[in-house]
PDB file of C-alpha atoms in Angstrom:
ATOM      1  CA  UNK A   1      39.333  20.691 -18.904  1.00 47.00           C
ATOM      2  CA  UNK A   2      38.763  24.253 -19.703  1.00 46.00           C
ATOM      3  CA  UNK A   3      36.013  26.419 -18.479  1.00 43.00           C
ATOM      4  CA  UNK A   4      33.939  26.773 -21.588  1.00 44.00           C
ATOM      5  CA  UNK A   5      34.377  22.550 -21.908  1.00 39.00           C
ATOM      6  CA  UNK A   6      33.199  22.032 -18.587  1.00 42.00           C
ATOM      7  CA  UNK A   7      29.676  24.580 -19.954  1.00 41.00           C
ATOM      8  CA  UNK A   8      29.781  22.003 -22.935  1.00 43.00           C
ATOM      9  CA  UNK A   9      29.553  19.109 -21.033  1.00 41.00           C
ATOM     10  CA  UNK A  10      27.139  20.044 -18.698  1.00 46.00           C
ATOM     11  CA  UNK A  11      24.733  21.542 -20.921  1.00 55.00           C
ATOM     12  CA  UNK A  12      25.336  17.984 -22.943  1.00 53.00           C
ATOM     13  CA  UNK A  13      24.007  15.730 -19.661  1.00 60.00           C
ATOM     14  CA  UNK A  14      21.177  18.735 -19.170  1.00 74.00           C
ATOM     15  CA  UNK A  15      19.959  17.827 -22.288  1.00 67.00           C
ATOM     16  CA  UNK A  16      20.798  14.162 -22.815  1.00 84.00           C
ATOM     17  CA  UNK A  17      21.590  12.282 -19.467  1.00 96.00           C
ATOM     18  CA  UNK A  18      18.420  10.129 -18.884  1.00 96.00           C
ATOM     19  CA  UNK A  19      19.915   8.081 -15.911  1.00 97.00           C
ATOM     20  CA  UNK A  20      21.703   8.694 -12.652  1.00 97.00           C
ATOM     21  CA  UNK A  21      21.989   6.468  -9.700  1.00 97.00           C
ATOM     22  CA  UNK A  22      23.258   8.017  -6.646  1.00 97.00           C
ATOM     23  CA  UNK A  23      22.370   5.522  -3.837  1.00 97.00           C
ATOM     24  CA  UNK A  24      24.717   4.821  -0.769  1.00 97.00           C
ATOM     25  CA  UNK A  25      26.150   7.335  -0.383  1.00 97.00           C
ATOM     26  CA  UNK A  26      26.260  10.539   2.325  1.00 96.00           C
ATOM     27  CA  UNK A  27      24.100  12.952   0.727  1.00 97.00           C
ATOM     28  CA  UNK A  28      22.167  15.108   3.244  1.00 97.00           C
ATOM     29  CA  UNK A  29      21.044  17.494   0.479  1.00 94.00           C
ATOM     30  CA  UNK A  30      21.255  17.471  -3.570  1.00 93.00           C
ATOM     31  CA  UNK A  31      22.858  20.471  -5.698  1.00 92.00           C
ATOM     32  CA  UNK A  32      20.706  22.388  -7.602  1.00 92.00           C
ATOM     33  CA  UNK A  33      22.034  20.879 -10.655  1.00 92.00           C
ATOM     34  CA  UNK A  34      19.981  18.019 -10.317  1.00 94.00           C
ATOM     35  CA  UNK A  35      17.165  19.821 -11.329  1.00 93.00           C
ATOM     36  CA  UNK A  36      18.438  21.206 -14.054  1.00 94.00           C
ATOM     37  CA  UNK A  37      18.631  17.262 -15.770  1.00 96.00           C
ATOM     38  CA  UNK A  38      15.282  17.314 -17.408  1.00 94.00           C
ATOM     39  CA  UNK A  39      15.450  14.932 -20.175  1.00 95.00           C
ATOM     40  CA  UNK A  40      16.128  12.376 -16.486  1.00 97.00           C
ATOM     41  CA  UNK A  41      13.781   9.082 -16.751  1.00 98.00           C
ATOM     42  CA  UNK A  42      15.238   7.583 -13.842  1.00 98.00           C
ATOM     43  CA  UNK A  43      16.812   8.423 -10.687  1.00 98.00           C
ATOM     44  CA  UNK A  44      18.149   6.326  -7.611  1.00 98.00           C
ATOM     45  CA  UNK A  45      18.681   7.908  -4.346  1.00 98.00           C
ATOM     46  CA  UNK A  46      18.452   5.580  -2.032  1.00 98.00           C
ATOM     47  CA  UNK A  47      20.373   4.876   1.303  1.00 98.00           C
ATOM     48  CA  UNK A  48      21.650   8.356   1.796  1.00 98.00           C
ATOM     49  CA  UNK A  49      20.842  10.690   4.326  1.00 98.00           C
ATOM     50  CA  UNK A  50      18.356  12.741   2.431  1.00 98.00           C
ATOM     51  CA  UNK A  51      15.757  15.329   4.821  1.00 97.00           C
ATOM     52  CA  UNK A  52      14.142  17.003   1.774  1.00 96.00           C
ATOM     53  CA  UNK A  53      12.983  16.555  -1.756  1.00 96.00           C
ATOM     54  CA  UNK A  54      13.098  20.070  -2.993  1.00 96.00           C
ATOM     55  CA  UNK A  55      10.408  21.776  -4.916  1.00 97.00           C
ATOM     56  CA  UNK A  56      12.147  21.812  -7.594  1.00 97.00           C
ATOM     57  CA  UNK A  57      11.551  17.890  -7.820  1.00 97.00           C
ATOM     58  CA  UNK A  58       8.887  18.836 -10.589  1.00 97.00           C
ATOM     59  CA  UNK A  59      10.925  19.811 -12.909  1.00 96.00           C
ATOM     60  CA  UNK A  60      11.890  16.560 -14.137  1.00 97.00           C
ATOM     61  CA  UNK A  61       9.056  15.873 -16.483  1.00 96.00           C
ATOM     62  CA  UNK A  62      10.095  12.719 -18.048  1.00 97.00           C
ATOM     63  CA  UNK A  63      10.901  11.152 -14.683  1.00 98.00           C
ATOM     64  CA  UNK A  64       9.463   7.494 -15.160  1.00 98.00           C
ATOM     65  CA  UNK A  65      11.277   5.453 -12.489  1.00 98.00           C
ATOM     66  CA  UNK A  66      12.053   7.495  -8.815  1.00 98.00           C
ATOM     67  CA  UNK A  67      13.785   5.451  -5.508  1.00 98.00           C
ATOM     68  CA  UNK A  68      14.254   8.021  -2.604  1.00 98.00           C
ATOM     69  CA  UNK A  69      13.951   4.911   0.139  1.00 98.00           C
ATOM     70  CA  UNK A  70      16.105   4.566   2.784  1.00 98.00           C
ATOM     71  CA  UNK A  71      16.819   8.465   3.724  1.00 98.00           C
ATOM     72  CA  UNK A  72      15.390  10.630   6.514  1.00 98.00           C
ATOM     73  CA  UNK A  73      12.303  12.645   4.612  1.00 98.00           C
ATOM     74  CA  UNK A  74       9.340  13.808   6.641  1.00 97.00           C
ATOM     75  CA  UNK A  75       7.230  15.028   4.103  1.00 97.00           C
ATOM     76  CA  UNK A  76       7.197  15.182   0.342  1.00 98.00           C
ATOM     77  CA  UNK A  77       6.366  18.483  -1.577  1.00 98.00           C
ATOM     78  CA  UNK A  78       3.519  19.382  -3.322  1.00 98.00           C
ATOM     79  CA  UNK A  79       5.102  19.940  -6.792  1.00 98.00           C
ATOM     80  CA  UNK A  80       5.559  15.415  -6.778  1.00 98.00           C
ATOM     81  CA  UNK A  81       1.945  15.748  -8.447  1.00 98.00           C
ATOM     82  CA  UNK A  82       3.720  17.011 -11.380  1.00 98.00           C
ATOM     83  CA  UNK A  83       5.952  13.481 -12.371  1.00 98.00           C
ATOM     84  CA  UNK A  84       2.863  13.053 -15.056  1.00 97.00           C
ATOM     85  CA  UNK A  85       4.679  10.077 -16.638  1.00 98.00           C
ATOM     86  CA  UNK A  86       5.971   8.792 -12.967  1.00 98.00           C
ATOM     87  CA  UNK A  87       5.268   4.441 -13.185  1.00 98.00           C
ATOM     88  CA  UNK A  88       7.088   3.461 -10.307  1.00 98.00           C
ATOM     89  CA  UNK A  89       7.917   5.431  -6.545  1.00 98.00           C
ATOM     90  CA  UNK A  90       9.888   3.834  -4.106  1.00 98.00           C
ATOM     91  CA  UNK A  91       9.936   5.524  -0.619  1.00 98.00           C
ATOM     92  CA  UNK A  92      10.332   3.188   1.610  1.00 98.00           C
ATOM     93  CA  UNK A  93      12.284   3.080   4.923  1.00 98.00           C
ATOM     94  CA  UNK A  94      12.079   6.732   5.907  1.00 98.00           C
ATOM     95  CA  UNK A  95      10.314   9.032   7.923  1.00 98.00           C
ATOM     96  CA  UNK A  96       7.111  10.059   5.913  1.00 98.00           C
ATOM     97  CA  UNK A  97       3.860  11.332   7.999  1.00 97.00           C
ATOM     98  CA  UNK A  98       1.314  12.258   5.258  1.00 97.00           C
ATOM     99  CA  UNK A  99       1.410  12.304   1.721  1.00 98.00           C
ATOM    100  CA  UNK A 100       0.163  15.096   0.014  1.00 98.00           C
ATOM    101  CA  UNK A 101      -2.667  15.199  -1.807  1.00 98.00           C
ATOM    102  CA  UNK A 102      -1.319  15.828  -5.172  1.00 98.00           C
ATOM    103  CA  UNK A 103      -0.173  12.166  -4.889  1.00 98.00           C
ATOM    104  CA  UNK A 104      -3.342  11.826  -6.833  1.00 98.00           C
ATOM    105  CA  UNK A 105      -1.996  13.450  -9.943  1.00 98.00           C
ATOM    106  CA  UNK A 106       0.868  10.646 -10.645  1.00 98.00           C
ATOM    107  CA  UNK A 107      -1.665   9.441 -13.350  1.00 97.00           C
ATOM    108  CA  UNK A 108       0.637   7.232 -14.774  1.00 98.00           C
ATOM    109  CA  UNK A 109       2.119   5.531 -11.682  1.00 98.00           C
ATOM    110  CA  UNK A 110       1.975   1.489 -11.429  1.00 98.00           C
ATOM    111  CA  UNK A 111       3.412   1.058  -8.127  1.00 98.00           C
ATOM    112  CA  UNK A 112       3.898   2.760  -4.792  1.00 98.00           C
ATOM    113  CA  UNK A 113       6.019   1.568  -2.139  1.00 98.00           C
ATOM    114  CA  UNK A 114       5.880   3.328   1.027  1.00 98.00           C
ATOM    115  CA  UNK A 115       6.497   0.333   2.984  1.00 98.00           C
ATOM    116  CA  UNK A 116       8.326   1.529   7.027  1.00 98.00           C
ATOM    117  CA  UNK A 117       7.246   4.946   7.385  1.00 98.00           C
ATOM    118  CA  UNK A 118       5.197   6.700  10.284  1.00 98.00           C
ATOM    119  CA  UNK A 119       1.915   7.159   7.697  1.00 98.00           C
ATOM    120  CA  UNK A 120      -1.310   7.540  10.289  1.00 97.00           C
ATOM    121  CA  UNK A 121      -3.844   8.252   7.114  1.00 97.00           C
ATOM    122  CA  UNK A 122      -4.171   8.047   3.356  1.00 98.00           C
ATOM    123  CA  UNK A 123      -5.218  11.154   1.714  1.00 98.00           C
ATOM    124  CA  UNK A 124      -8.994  10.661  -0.538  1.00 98.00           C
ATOM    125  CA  UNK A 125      -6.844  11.065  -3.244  1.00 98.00           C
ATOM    126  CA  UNK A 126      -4.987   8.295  -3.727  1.00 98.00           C
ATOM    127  CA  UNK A 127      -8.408   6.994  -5.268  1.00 98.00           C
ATOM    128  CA  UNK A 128      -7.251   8.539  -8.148  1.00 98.00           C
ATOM    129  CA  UNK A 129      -4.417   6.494  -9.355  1.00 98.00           C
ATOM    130  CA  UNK A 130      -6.409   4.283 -11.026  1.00 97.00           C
ATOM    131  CA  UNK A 131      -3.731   2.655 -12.920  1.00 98.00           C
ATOM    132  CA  UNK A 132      -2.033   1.480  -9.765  1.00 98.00           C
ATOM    133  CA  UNK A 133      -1.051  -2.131  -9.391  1.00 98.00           C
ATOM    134  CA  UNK A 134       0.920  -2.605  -6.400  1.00 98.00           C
ATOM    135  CA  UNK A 135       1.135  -0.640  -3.356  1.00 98.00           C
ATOM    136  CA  UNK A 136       3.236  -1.469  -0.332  1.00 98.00           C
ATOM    137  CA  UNK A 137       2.012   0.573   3.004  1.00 98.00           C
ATOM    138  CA  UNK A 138       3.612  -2.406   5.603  1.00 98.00           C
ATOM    139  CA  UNK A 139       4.881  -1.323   8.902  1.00 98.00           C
ATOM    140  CA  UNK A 140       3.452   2.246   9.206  1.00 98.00           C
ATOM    141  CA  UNK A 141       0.458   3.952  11.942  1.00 98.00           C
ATOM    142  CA  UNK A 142      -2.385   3.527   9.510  1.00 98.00           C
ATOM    143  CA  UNK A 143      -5.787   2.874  11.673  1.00 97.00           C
ATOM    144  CA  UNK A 144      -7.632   2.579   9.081  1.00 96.00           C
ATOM    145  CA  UNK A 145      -8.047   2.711   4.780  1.00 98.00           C
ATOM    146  CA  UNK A 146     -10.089   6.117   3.315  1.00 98.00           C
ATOM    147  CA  UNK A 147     -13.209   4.659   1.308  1.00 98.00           C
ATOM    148  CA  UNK A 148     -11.507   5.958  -1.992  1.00 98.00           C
ATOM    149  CA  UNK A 149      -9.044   2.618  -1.986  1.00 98.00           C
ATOM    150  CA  UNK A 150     -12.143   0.484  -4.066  1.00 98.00           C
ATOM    151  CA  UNK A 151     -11.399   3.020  -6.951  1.00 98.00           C
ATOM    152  CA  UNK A 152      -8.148   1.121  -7.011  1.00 98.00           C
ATOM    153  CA  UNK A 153      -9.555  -1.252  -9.814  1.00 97.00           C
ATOM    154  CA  UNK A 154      -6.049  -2.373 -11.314  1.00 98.00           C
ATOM    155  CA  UNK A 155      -4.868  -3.092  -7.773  1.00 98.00           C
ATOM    156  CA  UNK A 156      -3.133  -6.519  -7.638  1.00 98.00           C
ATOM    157  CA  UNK A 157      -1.137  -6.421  -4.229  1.00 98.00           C
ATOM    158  CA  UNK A 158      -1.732  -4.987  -1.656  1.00 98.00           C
ATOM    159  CA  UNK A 159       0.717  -4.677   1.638  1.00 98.00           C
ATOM    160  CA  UNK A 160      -0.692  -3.747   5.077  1.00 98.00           C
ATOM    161  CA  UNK A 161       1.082  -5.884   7.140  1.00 98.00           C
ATOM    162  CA  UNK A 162       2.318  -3.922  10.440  1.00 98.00           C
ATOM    163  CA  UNK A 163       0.204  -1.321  11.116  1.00 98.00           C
ATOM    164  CA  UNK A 164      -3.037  -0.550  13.763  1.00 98.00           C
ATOM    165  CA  UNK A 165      -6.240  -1.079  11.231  1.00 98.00           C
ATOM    166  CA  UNK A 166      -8.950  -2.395  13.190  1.00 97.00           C
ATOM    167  CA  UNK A 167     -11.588  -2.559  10.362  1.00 96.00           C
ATOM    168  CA  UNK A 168     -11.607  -2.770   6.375  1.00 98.00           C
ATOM    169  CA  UNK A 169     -14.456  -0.152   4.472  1.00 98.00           C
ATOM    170  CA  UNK A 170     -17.009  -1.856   2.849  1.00 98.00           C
ATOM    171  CA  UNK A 171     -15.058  -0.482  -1.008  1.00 98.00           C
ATOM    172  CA  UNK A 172     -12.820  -3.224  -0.834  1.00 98.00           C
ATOM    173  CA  UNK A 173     -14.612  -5.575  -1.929  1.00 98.00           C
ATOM    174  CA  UNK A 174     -14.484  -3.492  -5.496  1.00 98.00           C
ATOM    175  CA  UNK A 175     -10.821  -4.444  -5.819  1.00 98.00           C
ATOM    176  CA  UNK A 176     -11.866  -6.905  -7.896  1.00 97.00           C
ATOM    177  CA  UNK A 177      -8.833  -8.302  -9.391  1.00 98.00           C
ATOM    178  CA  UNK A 178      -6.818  -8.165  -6.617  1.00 98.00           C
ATOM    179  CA  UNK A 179      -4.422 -11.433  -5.896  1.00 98.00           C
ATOM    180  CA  UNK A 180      -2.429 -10.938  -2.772  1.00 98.00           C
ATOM    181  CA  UNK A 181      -3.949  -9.048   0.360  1.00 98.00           C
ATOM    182  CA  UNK A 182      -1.404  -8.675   2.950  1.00 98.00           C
ATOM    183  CA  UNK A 183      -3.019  -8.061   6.815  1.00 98.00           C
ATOM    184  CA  UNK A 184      -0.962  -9.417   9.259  1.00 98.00           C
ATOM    185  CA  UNK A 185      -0.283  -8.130  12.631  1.00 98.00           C
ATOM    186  CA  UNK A 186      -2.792  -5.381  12.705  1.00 98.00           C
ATOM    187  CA  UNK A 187      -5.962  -5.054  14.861  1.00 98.00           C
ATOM    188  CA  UNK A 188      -8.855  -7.017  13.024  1.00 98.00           C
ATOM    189  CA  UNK A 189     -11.940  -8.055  14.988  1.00 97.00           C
ATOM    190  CA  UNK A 190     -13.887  -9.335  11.831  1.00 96.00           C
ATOM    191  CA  UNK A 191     -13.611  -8.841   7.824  1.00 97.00           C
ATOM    192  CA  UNK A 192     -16.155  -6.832   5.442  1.00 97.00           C
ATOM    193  CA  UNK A 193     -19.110  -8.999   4.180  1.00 97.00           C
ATOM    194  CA  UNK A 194     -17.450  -7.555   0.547  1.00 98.00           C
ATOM    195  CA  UNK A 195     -14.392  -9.615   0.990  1.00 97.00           C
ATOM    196  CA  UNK A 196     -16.124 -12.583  -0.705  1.00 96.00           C
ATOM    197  CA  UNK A 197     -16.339 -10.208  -3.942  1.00 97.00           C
ATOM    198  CA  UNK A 198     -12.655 -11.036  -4.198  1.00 98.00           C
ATOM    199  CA  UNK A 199     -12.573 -13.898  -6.450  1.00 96.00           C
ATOM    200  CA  UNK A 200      -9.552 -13.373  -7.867  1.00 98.00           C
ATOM    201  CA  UNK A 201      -7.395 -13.551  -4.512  1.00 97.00           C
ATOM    202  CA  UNK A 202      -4.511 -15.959  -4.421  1.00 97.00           C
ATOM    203  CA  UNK A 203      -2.847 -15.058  -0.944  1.00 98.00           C
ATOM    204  CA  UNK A 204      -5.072 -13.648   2.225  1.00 98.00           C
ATOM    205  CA  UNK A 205      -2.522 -13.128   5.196  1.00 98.00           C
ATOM    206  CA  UNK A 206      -4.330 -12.320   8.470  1.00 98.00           C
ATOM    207  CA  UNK A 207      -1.491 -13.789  11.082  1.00 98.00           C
ATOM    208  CA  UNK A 208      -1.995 -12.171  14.331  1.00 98.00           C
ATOM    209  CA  UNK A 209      -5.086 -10.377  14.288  1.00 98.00           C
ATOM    210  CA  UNK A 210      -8.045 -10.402  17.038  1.00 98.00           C
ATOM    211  CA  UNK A 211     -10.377 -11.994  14.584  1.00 97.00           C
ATOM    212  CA  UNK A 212     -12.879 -14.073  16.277  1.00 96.00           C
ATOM    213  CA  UNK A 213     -14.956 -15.350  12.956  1.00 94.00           C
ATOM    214  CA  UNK A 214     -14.936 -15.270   9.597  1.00 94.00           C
ATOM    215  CA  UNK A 215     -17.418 -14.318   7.082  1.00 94.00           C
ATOM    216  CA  UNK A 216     -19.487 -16.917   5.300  1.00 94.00           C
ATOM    217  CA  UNK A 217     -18.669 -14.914   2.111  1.00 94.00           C
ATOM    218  CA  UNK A 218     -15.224 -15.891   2.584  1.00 93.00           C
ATOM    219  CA  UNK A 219     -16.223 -19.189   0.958  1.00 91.00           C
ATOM    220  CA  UNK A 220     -16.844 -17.102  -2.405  1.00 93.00           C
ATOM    221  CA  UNK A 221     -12.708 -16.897  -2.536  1.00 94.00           C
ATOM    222  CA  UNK A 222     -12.679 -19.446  -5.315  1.00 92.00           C
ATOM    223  CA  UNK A 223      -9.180 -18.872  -6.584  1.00 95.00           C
ATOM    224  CA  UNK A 224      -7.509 -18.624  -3.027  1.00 94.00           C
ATOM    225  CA  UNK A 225      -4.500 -20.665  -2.851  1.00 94.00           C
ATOM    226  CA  UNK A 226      -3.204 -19.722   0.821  1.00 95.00           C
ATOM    227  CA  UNK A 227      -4.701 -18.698   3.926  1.00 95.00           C
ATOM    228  CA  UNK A 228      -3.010 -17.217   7.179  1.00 97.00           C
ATOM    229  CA  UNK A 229      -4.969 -17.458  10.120  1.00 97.00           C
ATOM    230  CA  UNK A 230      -2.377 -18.246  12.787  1.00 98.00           C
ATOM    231  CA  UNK A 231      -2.540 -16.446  16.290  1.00 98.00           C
ATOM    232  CA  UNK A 232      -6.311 -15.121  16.098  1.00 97.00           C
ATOM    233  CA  UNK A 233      -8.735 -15.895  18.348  1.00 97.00           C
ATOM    234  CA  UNK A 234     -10.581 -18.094  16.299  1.00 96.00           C
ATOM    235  CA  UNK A 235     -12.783 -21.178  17.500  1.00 94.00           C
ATOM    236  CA  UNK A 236     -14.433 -22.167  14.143  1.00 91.00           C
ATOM    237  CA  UNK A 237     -14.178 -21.774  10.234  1.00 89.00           C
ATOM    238  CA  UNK A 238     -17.687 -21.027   8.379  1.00 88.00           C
ATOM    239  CA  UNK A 239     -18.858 -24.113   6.523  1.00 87.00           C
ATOM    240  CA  UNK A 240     -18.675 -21.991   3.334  1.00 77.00           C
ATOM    241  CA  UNK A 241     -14.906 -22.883   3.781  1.00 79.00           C
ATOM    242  CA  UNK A 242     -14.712 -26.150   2.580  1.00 69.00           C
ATOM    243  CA  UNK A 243     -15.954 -25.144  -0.447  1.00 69.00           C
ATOM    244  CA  UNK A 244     -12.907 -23.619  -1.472  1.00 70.00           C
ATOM    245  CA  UNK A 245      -9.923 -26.043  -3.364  1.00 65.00           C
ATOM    246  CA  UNK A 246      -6.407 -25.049  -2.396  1.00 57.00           C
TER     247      UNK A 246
END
């Protein structure tokens, strides 16, 4: 292929390439070309051994559909606010501290998986993707969830599994059509009075927690289907209880 093919081609897939998945693989870094791939809608990086999304990440306007999990990144740049039409982010399985808070821009995103990182706090904004339907923050440091998460209001699964959270705020009880609510192995004493507000809830996992009671508002859980209680420190269930039909 001569020189002035090779241009041809290349300026073809800048223009027209709306696909590339590059997972499992040994890529410590990407080329610069990458960036250059702006009609892209999806991209697959996963399992390589990736350090660093470069700035440059915002360039890819049309990016719908983004998997970076399984790679070695410690922080994500600020220019990720600028995937406006971004619907689904997988990071899982790498090395994430904080996210920053133009997070809050990805207006369009449905689901967030950040699922075995070393997260120790939410930024406020993450109240702001109030389209989001699933989001996956299992086996990280969190301690505990910013008051912003009840702006969530299209939130249908949530994932906290494996972390330190000793207490729920008060807002979730505003995640009002939420259906699976994933606790396990963290550090609850007792729930929020506001968990009863969530009537839609199908699956409430609280395995191996320090929880010594449960709320009488717990009863309100009319469409609950299964409850995980196992290795608490329970002694009784509320009355209110039996008034819910698994």
């Amino acid at each position: 292929m001569s020189a002035s093919q090779r241009a041809s081609t290349a300026r073809s897939w800048q223009h027209h390439l709306c696909g590339l998945i590059w997972g499992k693989n040994q890529l410590s870094e990407l080329p610069a070309e990458i960036w250059r791939l702006t009609a892209l809608k999806r991209l697959e990086l996963r399992d390589n051994q990736l350090t660093k999304v470069p700035s440059a990440v915002g360039n890819l306007s049309f990016l719908n559909w983004l998997d970076i999990s399984g790679n070695q990144l410690s922080e994500l740049p600020s220019e990720i606010g600028k995937l406006k039409v971004l619907r689904d982010c997988s990071l899982n399985e790498n090395q994430l501290r904080a996210l920053p808070p133009e997070i809050g821009k990805l207006k369009a995103l449905r689901e967030l998986h950040l699922s075995e990182n070393q997260l120790r706090a939410l930024p406020s904004a993450i109240g702001d993707l109030r389209i989001l339907q699933v989001l996956e923050l299992d086996r990280n440091q969190l301690s505990e969830l910013p008051p912003e998460i009840g702006k969530l209001f299209r939130l249908t699964e949530i994932d906290l599994a494996r972390n330190q959270i000793s207490r729920l705020p008060s807002e979730v009880g505003k995640l009002t059509i939420l259906q699976r609510l994933q606790l396990e192995m963290n550090q609850l004493r007792e729930l929020p009075v506001e968990v009863g507000k969530l009537t839609a809830l199908k699956g409430l996992f609280l395995s191996k927690n320090q929880l010594r009671t449960l709320p009488p508002e717990s009863g309100n859980l009319s469409s609950l289907r299964q409850l995980w209680l196992d290795d608490n420190k329970l002694t009784a269930l509320p009355p209110e209880v039996g008034d819910l039909r698994f």
